[in-house]
CSV table of C-alpha atoms in Angstrom, one decimal:
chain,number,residue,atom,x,y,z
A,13,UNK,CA,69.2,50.5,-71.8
A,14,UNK,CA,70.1,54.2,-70.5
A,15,UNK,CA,70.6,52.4,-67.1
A,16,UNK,CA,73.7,50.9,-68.6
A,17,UNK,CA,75.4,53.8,-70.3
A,18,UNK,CA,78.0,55.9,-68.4
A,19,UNK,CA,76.6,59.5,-67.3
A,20,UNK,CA,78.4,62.3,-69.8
A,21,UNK,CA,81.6,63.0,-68.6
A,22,UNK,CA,82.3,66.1,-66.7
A,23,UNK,CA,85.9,67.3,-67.2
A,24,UNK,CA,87.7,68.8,-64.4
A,25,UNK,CA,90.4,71.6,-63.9
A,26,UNK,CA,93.5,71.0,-62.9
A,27,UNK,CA,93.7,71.7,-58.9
A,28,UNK,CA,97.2,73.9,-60.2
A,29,UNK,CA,95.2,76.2,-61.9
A,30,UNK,CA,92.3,77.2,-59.4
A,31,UNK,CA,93.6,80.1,-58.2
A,32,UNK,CA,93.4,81.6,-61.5
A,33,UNK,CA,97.2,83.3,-61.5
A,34,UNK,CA,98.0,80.9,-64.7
A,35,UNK,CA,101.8,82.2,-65.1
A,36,UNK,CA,102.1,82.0,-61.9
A,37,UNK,CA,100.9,78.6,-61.3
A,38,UNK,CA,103.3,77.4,-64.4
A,39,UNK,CA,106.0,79.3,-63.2
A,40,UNK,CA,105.7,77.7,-59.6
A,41,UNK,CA,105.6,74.0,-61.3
A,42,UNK,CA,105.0,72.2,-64.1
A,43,UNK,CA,101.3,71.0,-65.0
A,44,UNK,CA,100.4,67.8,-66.5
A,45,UNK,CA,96.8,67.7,-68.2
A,46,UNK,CA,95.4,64.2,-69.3
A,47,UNK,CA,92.4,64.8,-71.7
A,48,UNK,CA,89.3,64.5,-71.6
A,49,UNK,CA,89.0,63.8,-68.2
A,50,UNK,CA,90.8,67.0,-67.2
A,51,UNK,CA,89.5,70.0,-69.1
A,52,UNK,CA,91.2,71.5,-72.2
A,53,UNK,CA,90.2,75.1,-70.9
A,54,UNK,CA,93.8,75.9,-69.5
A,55,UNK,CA,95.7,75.5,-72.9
A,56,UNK,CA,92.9,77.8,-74.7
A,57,UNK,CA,93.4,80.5,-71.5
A,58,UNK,CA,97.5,79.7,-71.5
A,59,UNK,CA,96.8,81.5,-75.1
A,60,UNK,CA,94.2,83.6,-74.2
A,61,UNK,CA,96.2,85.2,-71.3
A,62,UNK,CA,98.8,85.9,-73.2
A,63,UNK,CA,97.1,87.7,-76.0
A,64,UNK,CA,96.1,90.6,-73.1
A,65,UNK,CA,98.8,89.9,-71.0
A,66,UNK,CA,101.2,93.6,-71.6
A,67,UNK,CA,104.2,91.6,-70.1
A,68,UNK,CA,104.1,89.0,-73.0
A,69,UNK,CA,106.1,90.0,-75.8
A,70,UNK,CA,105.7,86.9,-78.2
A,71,UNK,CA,103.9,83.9,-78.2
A,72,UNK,CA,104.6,80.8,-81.1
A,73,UNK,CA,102.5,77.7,-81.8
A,74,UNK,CA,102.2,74.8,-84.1
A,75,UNK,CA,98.8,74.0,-85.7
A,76,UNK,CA,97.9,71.4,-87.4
A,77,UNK,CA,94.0,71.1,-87.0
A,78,UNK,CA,91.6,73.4,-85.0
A,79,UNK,CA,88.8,73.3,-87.0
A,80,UNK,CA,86.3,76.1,-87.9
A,81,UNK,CA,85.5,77.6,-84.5
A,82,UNK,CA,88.7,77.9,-82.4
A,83,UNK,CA,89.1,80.2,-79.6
A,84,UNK,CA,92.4,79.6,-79.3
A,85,UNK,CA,93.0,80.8,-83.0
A,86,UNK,CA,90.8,84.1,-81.9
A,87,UNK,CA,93.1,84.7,-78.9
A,88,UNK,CA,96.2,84.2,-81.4
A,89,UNK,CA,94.4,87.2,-83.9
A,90,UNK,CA,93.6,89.0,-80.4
A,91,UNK,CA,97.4,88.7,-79.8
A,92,UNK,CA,98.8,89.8,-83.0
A,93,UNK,CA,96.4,92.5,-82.8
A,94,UNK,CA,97.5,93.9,-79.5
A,95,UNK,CA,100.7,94.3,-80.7
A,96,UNK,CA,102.1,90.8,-79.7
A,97,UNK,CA,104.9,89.2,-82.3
A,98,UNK,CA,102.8,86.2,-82.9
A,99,UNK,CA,104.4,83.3,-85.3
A,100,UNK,CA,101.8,80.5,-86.0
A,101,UNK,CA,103.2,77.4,-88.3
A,102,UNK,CA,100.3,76.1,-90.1
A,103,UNK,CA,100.1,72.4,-91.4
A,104,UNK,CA,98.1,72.8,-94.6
A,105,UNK,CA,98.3,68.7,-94.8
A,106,UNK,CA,96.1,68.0,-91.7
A,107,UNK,CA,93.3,65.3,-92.9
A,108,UNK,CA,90.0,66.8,-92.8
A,109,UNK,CA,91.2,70.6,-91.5
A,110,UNK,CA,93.1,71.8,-94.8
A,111,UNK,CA,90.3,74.1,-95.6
A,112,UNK,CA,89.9,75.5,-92.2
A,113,UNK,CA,93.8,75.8,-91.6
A,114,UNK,CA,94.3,77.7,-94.6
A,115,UNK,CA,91.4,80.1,-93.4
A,116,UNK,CA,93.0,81.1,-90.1
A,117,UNK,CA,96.7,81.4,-91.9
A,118,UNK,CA,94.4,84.1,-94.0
A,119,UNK,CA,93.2,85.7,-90.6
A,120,UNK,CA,96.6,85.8,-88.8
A,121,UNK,CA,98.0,87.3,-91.6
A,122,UNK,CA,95.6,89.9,-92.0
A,123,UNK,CA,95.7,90.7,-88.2
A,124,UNK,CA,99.6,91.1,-88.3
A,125,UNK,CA,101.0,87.4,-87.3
A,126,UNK,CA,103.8,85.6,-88.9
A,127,UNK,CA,102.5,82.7,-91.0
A,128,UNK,CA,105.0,79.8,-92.1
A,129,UNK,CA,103.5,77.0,-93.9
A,130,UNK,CA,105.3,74.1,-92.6
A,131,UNK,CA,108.7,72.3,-93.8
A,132,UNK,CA,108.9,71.5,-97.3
A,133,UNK,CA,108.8,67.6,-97.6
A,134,UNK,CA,107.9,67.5,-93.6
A,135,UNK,CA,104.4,67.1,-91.9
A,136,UNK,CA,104.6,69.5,-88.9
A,137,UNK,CA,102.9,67.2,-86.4
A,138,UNK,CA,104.3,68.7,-83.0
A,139,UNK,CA,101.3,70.4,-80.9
A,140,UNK,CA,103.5,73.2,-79.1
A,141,UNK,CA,103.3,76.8,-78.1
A,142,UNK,CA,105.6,79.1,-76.6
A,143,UNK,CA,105.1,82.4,-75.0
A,144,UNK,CA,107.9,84.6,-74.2
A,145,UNK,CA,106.8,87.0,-71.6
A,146,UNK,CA,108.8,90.3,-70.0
A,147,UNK,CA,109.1,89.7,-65.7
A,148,UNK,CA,110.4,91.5,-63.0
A,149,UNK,CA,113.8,93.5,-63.9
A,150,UNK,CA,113.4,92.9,-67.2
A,151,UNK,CA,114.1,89.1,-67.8
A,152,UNK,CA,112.4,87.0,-70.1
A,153,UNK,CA,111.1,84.1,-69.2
A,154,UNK,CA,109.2,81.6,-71.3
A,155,UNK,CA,106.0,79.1,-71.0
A,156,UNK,CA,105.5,76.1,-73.0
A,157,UNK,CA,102.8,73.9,-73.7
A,158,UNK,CA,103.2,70.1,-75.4
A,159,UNK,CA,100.9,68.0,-76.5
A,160,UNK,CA,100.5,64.8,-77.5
A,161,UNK,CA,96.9,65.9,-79.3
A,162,UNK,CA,95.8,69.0,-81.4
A,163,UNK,CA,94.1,72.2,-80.9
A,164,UNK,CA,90.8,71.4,-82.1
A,165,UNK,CA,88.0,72.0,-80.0
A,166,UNK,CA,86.2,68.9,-80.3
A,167,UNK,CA,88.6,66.0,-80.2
A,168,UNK,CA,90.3,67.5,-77.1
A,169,UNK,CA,86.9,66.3,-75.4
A,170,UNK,CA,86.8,62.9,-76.5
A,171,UNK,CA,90.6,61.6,-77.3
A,172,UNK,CA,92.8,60.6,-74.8
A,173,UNK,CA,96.1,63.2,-74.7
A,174,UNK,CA,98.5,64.9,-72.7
A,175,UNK,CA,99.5,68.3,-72.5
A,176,UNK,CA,102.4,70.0,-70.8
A,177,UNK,CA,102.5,73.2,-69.3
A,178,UNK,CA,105.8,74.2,-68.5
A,179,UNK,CA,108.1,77.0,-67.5
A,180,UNK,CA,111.5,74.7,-67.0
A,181,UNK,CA,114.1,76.3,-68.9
A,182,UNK,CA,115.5,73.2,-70.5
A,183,UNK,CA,111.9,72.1,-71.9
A,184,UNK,CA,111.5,75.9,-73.0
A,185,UNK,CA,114.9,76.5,-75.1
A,186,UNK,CA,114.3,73.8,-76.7
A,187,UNK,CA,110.3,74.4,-77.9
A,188,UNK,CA,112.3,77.3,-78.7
A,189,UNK,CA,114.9,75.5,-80.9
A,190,UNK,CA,112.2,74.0,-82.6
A,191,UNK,CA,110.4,76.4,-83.4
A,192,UNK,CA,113.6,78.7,-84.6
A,193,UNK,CA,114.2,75.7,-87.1
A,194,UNK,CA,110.6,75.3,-88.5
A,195,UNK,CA,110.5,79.6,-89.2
A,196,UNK,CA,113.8,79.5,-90.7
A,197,UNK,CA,115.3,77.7,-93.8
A,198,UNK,CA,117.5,75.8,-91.9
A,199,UNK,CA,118.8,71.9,-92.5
C-alpha cells in the first residue's frame, strides 16, 4: 500500500559547507557527514576542488570500489592532468569492483597518476584521501577525508557511513603516515 511506504529520501548538505568556500569550511572545523541522510556530494567536490584548485599541490586516496561511473575518479584524472602529483592505491580484491578498479588504475596511469596496487598479503580497506595544498606564505597545509564506507556512487546513497572531513594536523600526519607506508615497501 504506497500509503505505507516512506517518501524517497532527500539527502541534505551539511549546514558547514553552504557557503561553498569548502577549504575554508574544513580549515575552520572539522565536518562530520552521516550517509545517506546527509549528501555524499561534499567528498566527490573535496576531490573535485582540488583537481582545479592551483594552490593544491598533491592529493592521495585509497579505493577500493567506485564502480563504473565515478566522478570522483574523473576529478582524480582531472587532477593528474592539471599537473597535480596524484597517488591513488587501488584494491584490485574489492568483491564485485575488480574489473572496474583495474580500469581506472588504467586511466590514472595514462593521465599521469601514481598507481600502487595495494600491500602484498593485505586488503587495503581504509576509505581516505589527502590533499596537500600550498596557503598563505608558503605553508602546506593538508585536508583529510575518512570514511567508514567507499567511493562508489551508489552505495553511498543507501548504506549507513561516516565520513570525516578534516584539517587537524594530528588526524592529517597520520592519513599521511599511512599512506607513506602503503606507496612504499615498508614493514
Amino acid at each position: 500500500r504506497p500509503e505505507w511506504r516512506f517518501a524517497p529520501l532527500a539527502p541534505k548538505l551539511s549546514v558547514s559547507l553552504v557557503d561553498g568556500d569548502l577549504f575554508g569550511a574544513i580549515a575552520n572545523k572539522d565536518i562530520l557527514l552521516h550517509h545517506p541522510f546527509q549528501s555524499f556530494q561534499p567528498v566527490i567536490d573535496f576531490i573535485r576542488t582540488a583537481a582545479y584548485d592551483p594552490q593544491v599541490v598533491a592529493i592521495k586516496q585509497t579505493i577500493y570500489r567506485t564502480g563504473m561511473n565515478s566522478e570522483l575518479m574523473e576529478a582524480l584524472i582531472s587532477a593528474a592532468q592539471n599537473g597535480k602529483e596524484v597517488t591513488v592505491v587501488v584494491e584490485l580484491m574489492a568483491r564485485f569492483d575488480e574489473e572496474a578498479n583495474i580500469n581506472w588504475a588504467d586511466r590514472l596511469q595514462q593521465a599521469g597518476a601514481q598507481v600502487v596496487y595495494g600491500v602484498v598479503g593485505l586488503k587495503t580497506h581504509a576509505k581516505m584521501a589527502l590533499v596537500i595544498r600550498r596557503e598563505e606564505g608558503g605553508v602546506l597545509r593538508h585536508y583529510a577525508h575518512l570514511g567508514t564506507g567507499n567511493y562508489h556512487p551508489s552505495t553511498t546513497r543507501f548504506y549507513t557511513d561516516f565520513g570525516l572531513l578534516t584539517a587537524h594536523p594530528g588526524i592529517a600526519a597520520e592519513v599521511n603516515e599511512v599512506f607513506i607506508h602503503l606507496t612504499g615497501l615498508n614493514k
